[in-house]
Coordinates of C-alpha atoms in Angstrom, one line a residue:
M1 CA 0.0 0.0 0.0
V2 CA 1.3 3.4 -0.9
D3 CA 1.7 5.9 1.9
L4 CA -0.6 8.9 1.3
Y5 CA 2.0 11.4 2.7
T6 CA 4.5 10.1 0.1
V7 CA 1.9 10.5 -2.7
L8 CA 1.6 14.2 -1.8
G9 CA 5.3 14.6 -1.1
V10 CA 4.9 15.9 2.4
A11 CA 6.1 14.7 5.8
A12 CA 3.7 13.0 8.2
T13 CA 4.2 15.9 10.5
A14 CA 3.0 18.4 7.9
D15 CA 0.2 20.7 8.9
A16 CA -3.1 21.1 6.9
R17 CA -1.8 24.1 5.1
D18 CA 1.3 22.4 3.8
I19 CA -0.8 19.4 2.7
R20 CA -3.2 21.7 0.8
R21 CA -0.3 23.5 -0.9
A22 CA 1.4 20.3 -2.0
Y23 CA -1.9 19.0 -3.3
L24 CA -2.8 22.1 -5.3
R25 CA 0.7 22.3 -6.8
L26 CA 0.7 18.6 -7.9
V27 CA -2.9 18.7 -9.2
Q28 CA -2.0 21.5 -11.5
Q29 CA 1.0 19.6 -12.8
Y30 CA -0.8 16.3 -13.3
H31 CA -4.2 17.5 -14.4
P32 CA -5.4 15.6 -17.5
D33 CA -6.2 18.8 -19.3
R34 CA -2.5 19.9 -18.9
D35 CA -0.8 16.5 -19.4
A36 CA -2.4 13.9 -21.7
R37 CA -0.2 11.0 -20.7
P38 CA -2.2 8.0 -19.2
E39 CA 0.2 7.9 -16.2
S40 CA -0.6 11.5 -15.4
T41 CA -4.3 10.7 -15.1
E42 CA -3.5 7.8 -12.8
R43 CA -1.2 10.1 -10.7
F44 CA -4.0 12.7 -10.7
L45 CA -6.5 10.2 -9.2
Q46 CA -3.9 9.1 -6.6
L47 CA -3.5 12.8 -5.6
Q48 CA -7.2 13.3 -5.2
A49 CA -7.6 10.1 -3.1
A50 CA -4.7 11.1 -0.9
Y51 CA -6.0 14.6 -0.3
E52 CA -9.5 13.4 0.3
E53 CA -8.1 11.3 3.2
L54 CA -5.5 13.7 4.5
G55 CA -7.4 17.0 3.9
D56 CA -10.1 16.1 6.4
P57 CA -8.8 16.2 10.0
E58 CA -11.0 13.3 11.2
K59 CA -10.1 11.1 8.3
R60 CA -6.4 12.0 8.7
Q61 CA -6.5 11.0 12.3
R62 CA -8.0 7.6 11.5
Y63 CA -5.5 7.1 8.7
D64 CA -2.6 8.0 11.0
A65 CA -3.9 5.5 13.6
R66 CA -3.8 2.6 11.1
R67 CA -0.4 3.4 9.5
P68 CA 2.3 0.8 10.0
G69 CA 4.7 1.8 12.7
F70 CA 2.4 4.3 14.3
S71 CA 1.4 3.6 17.9
V72 CA -1.1 5.5 20.0
P73 CA 0.6 7.2 22.9
T74 CA -0.5 6.0 26.2
S75 CA -1.2 8.3 29.1
P76 CA 0.8 7.9 32.3
Q77 CA -0.8 5.7 35.0
R78 CA -2.0 7.6 38.0
S79 CA -1.3 4.9 40.5
S80 CA 1.4 2.2 40.8
E81 CA -1.3 -0.5 41.2
A82 CA -2.8 0.4 37.9
S83 CA 0.6 0.2 36.1
R84 CA 1.2 -3.3 37.6
N85 CA -2.2 -4.7 36.5
T86 CA -2.2 -3.4 32.9
A87 CA -0.2 -4.8 29.9
P88 CA 1.3 -2.4 27.4
R89 CA -1.1 -1.3 24.7
P90 CA -0.3 -2.7 21.2
A91 CA -0.1 -0.4 18.2
V92 CA -3.4 0.3 16.6
H93 CA -3.7 -1.2 13.1
G94 CA -6.8 -1.4 11.0
P95 CA -7.8 -2.6 7.6
W96 CA -6.5 -0.6 4.7
V97 CA -9.1 1.0 2.6
S98 CA -8.6 0.7 -1.2
V99 CA -10.1 3.3 -3.4
S100 CA -11.1 2.6 -7.0
V101 CA -12.2 5.4 -9.3
K102 CA -13.7 5.1 -12.7
V103 CA -13.0 8.0 -15.1
R104 CA -15.0 8.7 -18.2
I105 CA -13.2 10.8 -20.8
H106 CA -15.6 12.3 -23.3

């Protein structure tokens, strides 16, 4: 699975403004009206799917939670008894969502 941050060419720590700027810059470059190559259309669709996921704060949070290597930080325990009785939390991983898009060119 392709990392959506890599698709947009930004770091995972990028803020919403940086993500939007990268998206707009790349969409202009790969838009089918500007570049007629078939691989440009595919790249354009990848960019749209990546921004749809990362551009919405709630969707981005869910995506970050299921990325490989990402673990949810745990809060410190308030009592020593609670820390003895709890096992460490595993990293949160969820199913990857695949996006398929059909494009009609008239």
